[in-house]
Coordinates of C-alpha atoms and ligand atoms in Angstrom, one line a residue:
M1 CA 4.1 19.8 10.1
K2 CA 6.9 16.8 9.9
I3 CA 6.9 14.6 8.6
D4 CA 9.4 11.1 9.4
V5 CA 9.7 7.5 7.7
L6 CA 10.4 4.0 9.0
P7 CA 11.6 1.4 6.2
T8 CA 11.0 -1.1 9.0
F9 CA 8.9 -1.5 12.1
G10 CA 9.4 -2.0 15.3
R11 CA 9.9 -1.2 19.0
L12 CA 8.8 2.3 18.6
T13 CA 8.7 4.8 21.5
D14 CA 6.1 6.3 23.4
A15 CA 7.8 9.8 22.4
Q16 CA 8.2 8.8 18.6
L17 CA 3.8 7.6 19.5
S18 CA 2.9 10.7 21.0
E19 CA 0.7 13.8 19.6
T20 CA 1.7 12.4 16.2
T21 CA -0.8 10.7 13.5
V22 CA 1.2 7.4 12.6
I23 CA 0.3 5.8 8.8
V24 CA 0.9 2.6 8.4
V25 CA 1.3 1.9 5.3
D26 CA 2.3 -2.4 3.7
V27 CA 0.9 -1.9 -0.1
L28 CA 2.0 -5.2 -1.1
R29 CA 0.0 -6.4 -0.5
A30 CA -2.1 -5.7 3.5
T31 CA -3.1 -2.6 3.7
T32 CA -4.2 -2.9 0.3
C33 CA -6.2 -5.4 1.0
M34 CA -7.6 -4.0 4.6
I35 CA -9.1 -1.3 2.4
S36 CA -10.8 -3.7 -0.3
A37 CA -12.2 -5.5 2.6
L38 CA -13.9 -2.4 3.7
N39 CA -14.8 -1.4 0.1
G40 CA -15.8 -5.1 0.1
G41 CA -18.6 -4.4 2.7
A42 CA -16.8 -6.0 5.6
V43 CA -18.0 -4.5 9.4
K44 CA -14.4 -4.5 9.6
V45 CA -11.0 -6.2 10.2
V46 CA -9.4 -7.5 13.1
P47 CA -5.5 -8.2 12.2
T48 CA -3.3 -10.6 14.6
V49 CA 0.4 -11.3 14.4
D50 CA -0.8 -15.1 15.3
A51 CA -2.2 -16.4 12.7
G52 CA -3.3 -19.0 16.1
D53 CA -4.6 -16.3 17.3
A54 CA -7.2 -15.3 13.7
V55 CA -7.7 -19.4 14.2
A56 CA -9.3 -19.3 17.6
L57 CA -11.4 -15.6 17.5
A58 CA -13.1 -16.7 14.1
S59 CA -13.9 -19.9 16.1
R60 CA -15.3 -17.9 19.0
L61 CA -17.1 -15.5 16.3
G62 CA -18.5 -18.3 14.5
A63 CA -18.6 -18.6 10.4
R64 CA -21.2 -17.4 9.4
E65 CA -20.2 -13.7 11.8
C66 CA -16.1 -13.6 10.1
V67 CA -14.2 -13.8 7.0
L68 CA -9.9 -16.0 7.9
G69 CA -7.6 -14.3 5.6
G70 CA -4.1 -14.0 5.2
E71 CA -0.5 -14.9 4.5
R72 CA 2.1 -16.6 4.8
G73 CA 5.4 -15.8 2.0
G74 CA 2.6 -14.8 0.0
I75 CA 1.0 -18.2 -0.1
K76 CA -2.8 -18.4 2.2
I77 CA -2.4 -19.6 5.1
N78 CA -3.8 -23.8 4.9
G79 CA -7.6 -23.6 6.2
F80 CA -8.2 -20.0 5.8
D81 CA -10.6 -18.8 4.1
L82 CA -8.6 -16.3 1.6
G83 CA -5.2 -15.3 0.7
N84 CA -3.5 -12.0 0.1
S85 CA -4.8 -10.6 -3.2
P86 CA -7.6 -7.4 -3.3
S87 CA -9.5 -9.2 -5.8
E88 CA -10.5 -11.5 -3.1
Y89 CA -11.8 -8.6 -0.4
L90 CA -14.0 -7.1 -3.3
T91 CA -16.8 -9.5 -3.5
R92 CA -19.3 -10.8 -1.2
T93 CA -17.6 -13.0 0.2
V94 CA -16.6 -9.9 2.4
R95 CA -19.8 -8.7 3.5
N96 CA -21.1 -8.2 6.6
K97 CA -18.1 -10.3 8.3
T98 CA -15.4 -9.6 10.4
V99 CA -12.9 -9.9 8.5
I100 CA -10.1 -11.3 10.7
V101 CA -7.1 -11.2 9.2
S102 CA -3.5 -12.8 10.0
T103 CA 0.1 -11.5 7.4
T104 CA 3.3 -11.6 7.6
N105 CA 4.3 -8.9 8.1
G106 CA 2.0 -5.5 7.8
T107 CA -0.1 -6.9 10.9
G108 CA 3.1 -7.0 12.9
A109 CA 3.9 -3.2 11.8
L110 CA 0.4 -2.4 13.2
Y111 CA 0.6 -4.1 16.2
S112 CA 4.2 -2.1 16.8
V113 CA 1.6 1.4 16.5
R114 CA -1.2 0.2 18.5
S115 CA -0.2 2.7 21.8
A116 CA -0.3 5.6 18.9
D117 CA -2.9 8.1 19.0
R118 CA -4.2 8.0 15.4
I119 CA -3.0 5.7 13.2
L120 CA -4.7 5.5 10.2
L121 CA -3.6 2.7 6.9
G122 CA -2.2 4.1 4.1
A123 CA -1.4 3.0 0.4
M124 CA -1.3 3.8 -3.2
I125 CA -5.0 3.5 -4.0
N126 CA -6.1 5.5 -1.1
R127 CA -2.9 7.9 -0.5
T128 CA -4.2 11.4 -1.8
A129 CA -7.3 10.3 0.7
V130 CA -4.9 9.2 3.9
A131 CA -2.7 11.9 2.8
K132 CA -5.7 14.2 3.7
A133 CA -6.6 13.0 6.7
A134 CA -3.5 13.2 8.0
A135 CA -2.5 16.8 7.2
C136 CA -5.6 17.8 8.5
E137 CA -5.1 16.4 12.1
G138 CA -2.5 19.3 12.3
R139 CA -0.2 16.8 13.8
D140 CA 3.6 15.7 12.8
I141 CA 3.1 12.6 10.6
L142 CA 5.5 9.3 11.0
I143 CA 4.8 6.9 8.3
V144 CA 5.5 3.0 9.5
C145 CA 6.7 0.7 6.5
A146 CA 5.5 -3.6 7.0
G147 CA 8.9 -3.9 4.9
T148 CA 9.4 -7.4 4.7
D149 CA 11.3 -10.0 7.2
G150 CA 13.1 -7.4 9.3
Q151 CA 14.6 -5.8 6.2
P152 CA 13.0 -2.1 4.1
S153 CA 11.3 -3.1 0.7
A154 CA 10.9 -0.5 -2.1
D155 CA 8.1 -0.6 -2.8
D156 CA 6.7 0.4 0.8
L157 CA 9.4 3.1 0.7
T158 CA 8.0 5.0 -3.4
C159 CA 4.1 4.5 -1.8
A160 CA 5.3 6.3 1.5
G161 CA 7.2 9.0 -0.8
A162 CA 3.8 9.4 -3.3
I163 CA 1.5 9.6 -0.3
I164 CA 4.2 12.6 1.4
D165 CA 3.6 13.8 -2.9
A166 CA 0.5 14.2 -1.3
V167 CA 0.0 16.1 1.5
R168 CA 1.6 19.5 0.1
S169 CA -1.5 19.3 -1.2
F170 CA -3.0 19.5 2.4
A171 CA -0.6 21.3 4.2
D172 CA 2.5 23.8 3.9
L173 CA 5.7 21.4 3.6
G174 CA 8.4 24.2 4.3
T175 CA 12.6 23.6 4.1
G176 CA 13.0 21.6 7.4
S177 CA 9.6 19.5 7.6
L178 CA 10.8 16.2 6.0
T179 CA 13.9 14.2 7.9
D180 CA 16.7 13.0 5.2
M181 CA 14.3 9.5 4.5
A182 CA 11.1 11.3 3.3
I183 CA 12.9 13.0 1.5
I184 CA 14.8 10.1 -0.1
C185 CA 11.6 8.6 0.0
E186 CA 9.6 9.9 -2.2
N187 CA 11.8 11.8 -4.6
L188 CA 11.8 7.2 -5.0
Y189 CA 8.3 7.9 -5.9
K190 CA 9.2 10.4 -8.4
N191 CA 11.3 8.7 -10.1
W192 CA 9.4 5.5 -10.2
K193 CA 6.5 7.7 -11.2
N194 CA 8.5 9.1 -14.2
G195 CA 9.4 5.7 -15.1
T196 CA 13.6 6.2 -13.8
F197 CA 13.1 3.7 -11.2
D198 CA 11.9 0.4 -11.5
L199 CA 9.8 -1.4 -9.1
S200 CA 10.7 -5.1 -10.8
S201 CA 13.8 -5.3 -9.5
T202 CA 13.1 -5.7 -7.1
F203 CA 12.4 -8.3 -4.0
H204 CA 9.2 -8.5 -2.4
Y205 CA 8.1 -7.3 -6.0
R206 CA 9.3 -9.3 -8.3
R207 CA 8.9 -12.1 -5.8
L208 CA 4.6 -12.1 -6.5
I209 CA 5.3 -11.6 -9.7
N210 CA 7.8 -15.1 -9.9
L211 CA 4.3 -16.3 -7.3
G212 CA 1.3 -14.9 -10.0
F213 CA 0.2 -12.5 -8.8
S214 CA 1.1 -9.4 -11.2
E215 CA -2.5 -8.8 -11.3
D216 CA -2.0 -8.2 -7.5
V217 CA 1.1 -6.0 -8.0
D218 CA -1.0 -3.7 -10.2
F219 CA -4.4 -3.1 -8.7
C220 CA -1.6 -2.4 -5.9
F221 CA 0.6 0.4 -7.0
T222 CA -2.8 1.9 -9.3
P223 CA -3.0 5.8 -7.6
D224 CA -6.6 7.5 -6.2
V225 CA -8.7 4.2 -7.0
T226 CA -10.6 5.2 -3.4
D227 CA -11.0 7.5 -0.9
T228 CA -11.7 4.7 2.1
V229 CA -8.7 5.8 4.8
P230 CA -8.7 2.7 7.4
V231 CA -8.4 4.0 10.7
Y232 CA -7.0 1.4 14.1
R233 CA -8.1 2.0 17.0
E234 CA -8.4 -0.8 20.1
G235 CA -7.2 -4.0 17.9
V236 CA -9.4 -3.0 15.2
I237 CA -9.9 -1.5 11.8
I238 CA -12.9 -0.1 10.8
K239 CA -13.5 3.6 8.3
L240 CA -12.6 7.0 9.5
Ligands
3SL1 O1 3.7 -8.8 4.6 C1 2.3 -9.4 4.7 O2 1.5 -8.1 5.4 C2 1.5 -9.5 3.4 O3 1.1 -8.1 2.4 C3 2.8 -9.8 2.6 S1 2.5 -10.4 0.6 O4 1.9 -9.5 -0.4 O5 0.7 -10.7 1.2 O6 3.5 -11.5 0.7
MG2 MG1 4.1 -5.7 1.9

């Protein structure tokens, strides 16, 4: 088994996506919110890149059926029901509803891998569960990070490293199993865990703190809160 990490999403070749288990990571905060929505009782999550598409889908389904969530620049989109804080998705608001979400980077990352055979959603809160599910698939693993505005984001790279570290409990990762980017991510995670790397100096992490979302950030970086592993298939996210 080989593990690679893409620091930002982009155009992916069929060769990168076939015979591969893809894990999409947007730890701050899109994939953490989507996992939380399923834990909050949502029937499914439908990600859209364009906010207008989200609104159009919501009006087709009707307000009784769905909840509209998402952000731009970290702030709730005007007219949407929810923003992009995990706590908003862990409430009765989403129970038995279809959650339609559009976010700055996370929904684009999902769309970019839509043709892959198997797509799982990863975050720190489900790092061991998603690592186990991916390892059990027995295929090579490609972790696709959402990044921030087209740039690599240290929060995602650290989370990717946390997932790789967890895969070690379920698969034999010998020399040569990890690409250099995967090795870098795993070391970043180890440094974060032992306190020698401080995420609070990094761009998106700091921006969320400055916007008043420090509780979100703390939750998003709490490992193994849940066993929920979402799978993204035919445009819809459900529990595996
Ligand atoms: O980029 C995204 O998809 C969001 O998760 C970004 S934010 O953390 O909500 O600002
Ligand atoms: Mg992010």
